[in-house]
Every structure is written in structure tokens, then in C-alpha cells.
PDB file of C-alpha atoms in Angstrom:
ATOM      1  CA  UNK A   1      28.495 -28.411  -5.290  1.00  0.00           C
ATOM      2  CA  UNK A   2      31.027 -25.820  -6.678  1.00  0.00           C
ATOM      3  CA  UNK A   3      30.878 -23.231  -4.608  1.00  0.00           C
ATOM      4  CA  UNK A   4      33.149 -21.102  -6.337  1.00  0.00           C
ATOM      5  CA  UNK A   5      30.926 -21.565  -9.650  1.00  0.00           C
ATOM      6  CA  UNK A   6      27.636 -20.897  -7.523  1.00  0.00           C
ATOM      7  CA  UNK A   7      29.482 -17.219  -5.982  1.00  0.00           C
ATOM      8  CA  UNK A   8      30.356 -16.174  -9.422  1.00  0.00           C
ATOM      9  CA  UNK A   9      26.739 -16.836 -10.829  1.00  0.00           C
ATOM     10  CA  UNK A  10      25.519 -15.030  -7.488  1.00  0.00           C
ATOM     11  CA  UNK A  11      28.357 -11.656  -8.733  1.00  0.00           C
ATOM     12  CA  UNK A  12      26.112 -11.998 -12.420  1.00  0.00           C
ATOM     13  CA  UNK A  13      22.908 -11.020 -11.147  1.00  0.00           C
ATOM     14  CA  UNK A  14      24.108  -8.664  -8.791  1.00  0.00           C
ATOM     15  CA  UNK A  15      26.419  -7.186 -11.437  1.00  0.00           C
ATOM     16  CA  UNK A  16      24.101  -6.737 -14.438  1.00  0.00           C
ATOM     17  CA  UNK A  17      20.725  -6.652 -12.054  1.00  0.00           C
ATOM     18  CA  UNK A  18      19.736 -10.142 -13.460  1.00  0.00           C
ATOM     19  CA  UNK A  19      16.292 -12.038 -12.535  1.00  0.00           C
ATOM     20  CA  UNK A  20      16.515 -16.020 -12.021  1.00  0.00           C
ATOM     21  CA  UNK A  21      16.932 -18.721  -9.380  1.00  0.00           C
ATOM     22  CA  UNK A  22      19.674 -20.251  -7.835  1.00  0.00           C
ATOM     23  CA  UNK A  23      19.794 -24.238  -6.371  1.00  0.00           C
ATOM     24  CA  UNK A  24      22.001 -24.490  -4.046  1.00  0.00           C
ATOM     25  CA  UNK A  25      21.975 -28.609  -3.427  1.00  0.00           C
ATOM     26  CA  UNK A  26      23.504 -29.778  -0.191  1.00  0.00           C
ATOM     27  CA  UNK A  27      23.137 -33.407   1.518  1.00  0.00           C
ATOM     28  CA  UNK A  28      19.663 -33.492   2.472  1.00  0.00           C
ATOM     29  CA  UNK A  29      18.401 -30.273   1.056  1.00  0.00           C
ATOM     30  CA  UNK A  30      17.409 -27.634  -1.435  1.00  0.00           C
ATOM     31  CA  UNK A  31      18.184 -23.941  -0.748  1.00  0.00           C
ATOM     32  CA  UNK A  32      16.778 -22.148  -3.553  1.00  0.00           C
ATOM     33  CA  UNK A  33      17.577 -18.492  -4.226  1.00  0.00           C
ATOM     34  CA  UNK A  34      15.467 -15.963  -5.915  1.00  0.00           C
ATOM     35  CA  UNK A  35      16.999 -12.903  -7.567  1.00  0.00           C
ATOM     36  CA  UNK A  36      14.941 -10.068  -9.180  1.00  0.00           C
ATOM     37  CA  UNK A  37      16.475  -6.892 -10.490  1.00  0.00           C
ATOM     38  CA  UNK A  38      20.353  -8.085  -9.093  1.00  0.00           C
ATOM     39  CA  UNK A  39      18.798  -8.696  -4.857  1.00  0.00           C
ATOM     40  CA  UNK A  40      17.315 -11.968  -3.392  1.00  0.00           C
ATOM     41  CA  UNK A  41      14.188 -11.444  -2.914  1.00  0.00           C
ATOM     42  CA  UNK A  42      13.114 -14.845  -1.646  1.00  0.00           C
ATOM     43  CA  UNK A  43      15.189 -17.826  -0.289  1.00  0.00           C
ATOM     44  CA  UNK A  44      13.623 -21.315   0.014  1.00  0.00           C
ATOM     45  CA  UNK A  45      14.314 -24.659   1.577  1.00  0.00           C
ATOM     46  CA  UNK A  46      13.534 -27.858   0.330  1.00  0.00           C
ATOM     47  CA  UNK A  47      13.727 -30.681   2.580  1.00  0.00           C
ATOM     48  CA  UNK A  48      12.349 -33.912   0.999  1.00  0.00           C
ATOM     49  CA  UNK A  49       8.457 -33.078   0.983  1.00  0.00           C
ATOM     50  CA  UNK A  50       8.579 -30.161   3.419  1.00  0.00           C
ATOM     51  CA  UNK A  51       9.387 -26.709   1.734  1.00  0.00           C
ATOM     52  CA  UNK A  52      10.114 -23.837   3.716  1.00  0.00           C
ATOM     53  CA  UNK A  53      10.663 -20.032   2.939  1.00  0.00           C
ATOM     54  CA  UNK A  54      13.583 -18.702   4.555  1.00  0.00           C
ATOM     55  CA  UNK A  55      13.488 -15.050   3.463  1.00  0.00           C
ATOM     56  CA  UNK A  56      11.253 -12.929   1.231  1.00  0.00           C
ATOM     57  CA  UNK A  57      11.540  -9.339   0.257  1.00  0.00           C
ATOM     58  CA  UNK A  58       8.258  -7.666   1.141  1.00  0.00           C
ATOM     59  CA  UNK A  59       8.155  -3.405  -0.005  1.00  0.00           C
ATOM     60  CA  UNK A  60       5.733  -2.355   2.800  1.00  0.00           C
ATOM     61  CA  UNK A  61       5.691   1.580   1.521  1.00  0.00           C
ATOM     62  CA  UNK A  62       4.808  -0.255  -1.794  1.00  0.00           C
ATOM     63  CA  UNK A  63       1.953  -2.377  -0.315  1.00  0.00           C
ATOM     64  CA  UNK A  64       0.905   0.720   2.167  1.00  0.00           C
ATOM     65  CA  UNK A  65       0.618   2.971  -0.977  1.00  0.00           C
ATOM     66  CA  UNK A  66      -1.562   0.446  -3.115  1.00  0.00           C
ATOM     67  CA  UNK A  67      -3.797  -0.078   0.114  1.00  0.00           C
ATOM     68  CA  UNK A  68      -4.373   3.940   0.342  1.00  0.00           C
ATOM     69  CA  UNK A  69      -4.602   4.460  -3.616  1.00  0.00           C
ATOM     70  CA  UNK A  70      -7.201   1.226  -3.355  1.00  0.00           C
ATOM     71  CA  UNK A  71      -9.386   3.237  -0.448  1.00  0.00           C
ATOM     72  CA  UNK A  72      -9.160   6.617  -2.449  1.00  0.00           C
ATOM     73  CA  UNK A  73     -10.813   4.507  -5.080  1.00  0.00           C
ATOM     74  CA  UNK A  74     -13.943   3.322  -2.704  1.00  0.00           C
ATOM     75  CA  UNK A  75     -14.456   6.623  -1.415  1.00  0.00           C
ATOM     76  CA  UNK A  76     -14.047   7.999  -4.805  1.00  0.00           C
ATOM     77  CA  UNK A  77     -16.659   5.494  -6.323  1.00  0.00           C
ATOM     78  CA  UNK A  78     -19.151   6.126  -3.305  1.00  0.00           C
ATOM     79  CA  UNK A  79     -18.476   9.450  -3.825  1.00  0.00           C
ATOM     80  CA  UNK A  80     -20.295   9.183  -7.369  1.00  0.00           C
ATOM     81  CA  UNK A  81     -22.930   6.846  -6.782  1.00  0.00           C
ATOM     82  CA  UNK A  82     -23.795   9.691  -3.975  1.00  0.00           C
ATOM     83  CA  UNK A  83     -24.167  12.597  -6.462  1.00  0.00           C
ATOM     84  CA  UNK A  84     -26.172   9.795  -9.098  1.00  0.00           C
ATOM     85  CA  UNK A  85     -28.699   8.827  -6.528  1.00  0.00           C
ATOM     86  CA  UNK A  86     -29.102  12.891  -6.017  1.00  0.00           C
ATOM     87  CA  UNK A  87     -29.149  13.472  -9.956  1.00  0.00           C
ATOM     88  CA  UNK A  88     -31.740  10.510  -9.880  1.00  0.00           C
ATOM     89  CA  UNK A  89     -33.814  12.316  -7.217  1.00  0.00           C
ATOM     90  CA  UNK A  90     -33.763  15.472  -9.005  1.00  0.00           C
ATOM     91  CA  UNK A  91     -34.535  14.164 -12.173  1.00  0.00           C
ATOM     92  CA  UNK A  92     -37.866  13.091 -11.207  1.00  0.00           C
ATOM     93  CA  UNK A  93     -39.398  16.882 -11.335  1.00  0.00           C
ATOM     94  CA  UNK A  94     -37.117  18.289 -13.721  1.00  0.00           C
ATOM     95  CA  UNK A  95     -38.037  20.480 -16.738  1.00  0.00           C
ATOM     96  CA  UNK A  96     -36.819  19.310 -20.601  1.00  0.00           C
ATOM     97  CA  UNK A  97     -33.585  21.396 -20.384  1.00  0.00           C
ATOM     98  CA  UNK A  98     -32.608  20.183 -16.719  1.00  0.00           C
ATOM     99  CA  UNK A  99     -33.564  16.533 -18.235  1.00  0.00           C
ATOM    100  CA  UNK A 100     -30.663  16.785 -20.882  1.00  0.00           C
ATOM    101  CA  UNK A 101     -28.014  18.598 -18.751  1.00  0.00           C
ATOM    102  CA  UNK A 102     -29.147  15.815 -15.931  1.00  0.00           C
ATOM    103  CA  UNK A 103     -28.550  13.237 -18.508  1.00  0.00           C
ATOM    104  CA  UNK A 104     -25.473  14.400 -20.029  1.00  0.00           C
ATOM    105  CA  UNK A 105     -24.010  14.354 -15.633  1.00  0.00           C
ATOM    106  CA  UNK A 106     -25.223  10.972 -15.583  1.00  0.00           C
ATOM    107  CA  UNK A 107     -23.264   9.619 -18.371  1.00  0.00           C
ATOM    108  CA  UNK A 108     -20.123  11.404 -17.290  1.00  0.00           C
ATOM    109  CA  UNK A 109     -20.694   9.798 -14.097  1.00  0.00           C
ATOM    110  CA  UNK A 110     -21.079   6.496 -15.826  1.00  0.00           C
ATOM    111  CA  UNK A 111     -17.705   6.926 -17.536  1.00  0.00           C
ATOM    112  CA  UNK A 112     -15.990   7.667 -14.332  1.00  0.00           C
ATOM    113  CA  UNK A 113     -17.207   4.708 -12.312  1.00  0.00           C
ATOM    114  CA  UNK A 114     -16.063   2.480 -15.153  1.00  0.00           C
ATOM    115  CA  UNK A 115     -12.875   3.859 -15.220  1.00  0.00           C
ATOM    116  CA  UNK A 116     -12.623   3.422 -11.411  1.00  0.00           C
ATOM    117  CA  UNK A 117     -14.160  -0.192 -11.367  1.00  0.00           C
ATOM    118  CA  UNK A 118     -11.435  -0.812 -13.976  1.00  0.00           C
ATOM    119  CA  UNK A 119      -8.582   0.289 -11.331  1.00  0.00           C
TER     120      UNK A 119
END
């Protein structure tokens, strides 16, 4: 192994923020180094069979944030079905004109659970 050759390739992702992997090959095993955006984020050893993760970058505030935005969702979405089952209910003894503006609710509420299926 050139270790010299393996630091400068190491300085190259750092330098420009490059994305690749790295094999470092020693007697008996693989360490295998993962760069996105110019940092490691996950290191890797390969013994024979056996493979083993050393390290891996993990953005909790990323992961927290996704888990919240996914929850606003669900209470967003029961939030709709809520106010469709009422517009259901009332639509059962409405006049003509509360049947179109009833109607005309419904289908915006139709639009917004798609859009917040599709998310």
C-alpha cells in the first residue's frame, strides 16, 4: 500500500468536497472509506467474509426534523378526513346551493390529501 498516494487522494476529496470510496488494503483486511461532500461519512472493515462498519455519519437534527415534518403530515391528513366525514354528515340534509359549495370543499379536500399522501 502507498500510503503517501492513499493521504494525497484522502487531501482531493477533502479539498474539492469530492464523493467516492477509498480501499485501504492491509494483510488480512479491507478498510474501506466513504467520502461524501469532502467528510467520511462511513468507514468499513472487511475481514474475509465478515464485514464490519466502523464509523457512519448519522445527522440526527436531520432525521429528528423529517420525523416531526412526517407527524405534521398524519395529523394534517387526519385533520382532513375529520372535516370530510363532517362535510359528509352535513351533506345528507343539505339544500341545492349547500350541495355545490359542499361539493366544491370536498374536492379541495381531495386535492389536499393527495398532495399530502404524495409527501
Amino acid at each position: 500500500m502507498n500510503l503517501h498516494l492513499t493521504n494525497v487522494v484522502r487531501k482531493l476529496f477533502v479539498t474539492f468536497k469530492g464523493d467516492g470510496v477509498v480501499h485501504r488494503i492491509y494483510k488480512g483486511f479491507t478498510m474501506t472509506y466513504v467520502y461524501a461532500q469532502g467528510t467520511v461519512r462511513k468507514i468499513v472493515e472487511k475481514t474475509g467474509e465478515n464485514t464490519r462498519v466502523i464509523y457512519e455519519y448519522k445527522n440526527t437534527l436531520l432525521e429528528l426534523q423529517h420525523l416531526f415534518q412526517a407527524r405534521d403530515v398524519e395529523r394534517e391528513i387526519n385533520r382532513v378526513y375529520a372535516e370530510i366525514d363532517s362535510l359528509l354528515d352535513t351533506r345528507k340534509d343539505a339544500t341545492v346551493d349547500q350541495l355545490h359549495q359542499i361539493d366544491e370543499t370536498l374536492a379541495r379536500h381531495q386535492k389536499r390529501l393527495f398532495e399530502l399522501e404524495a409527501y
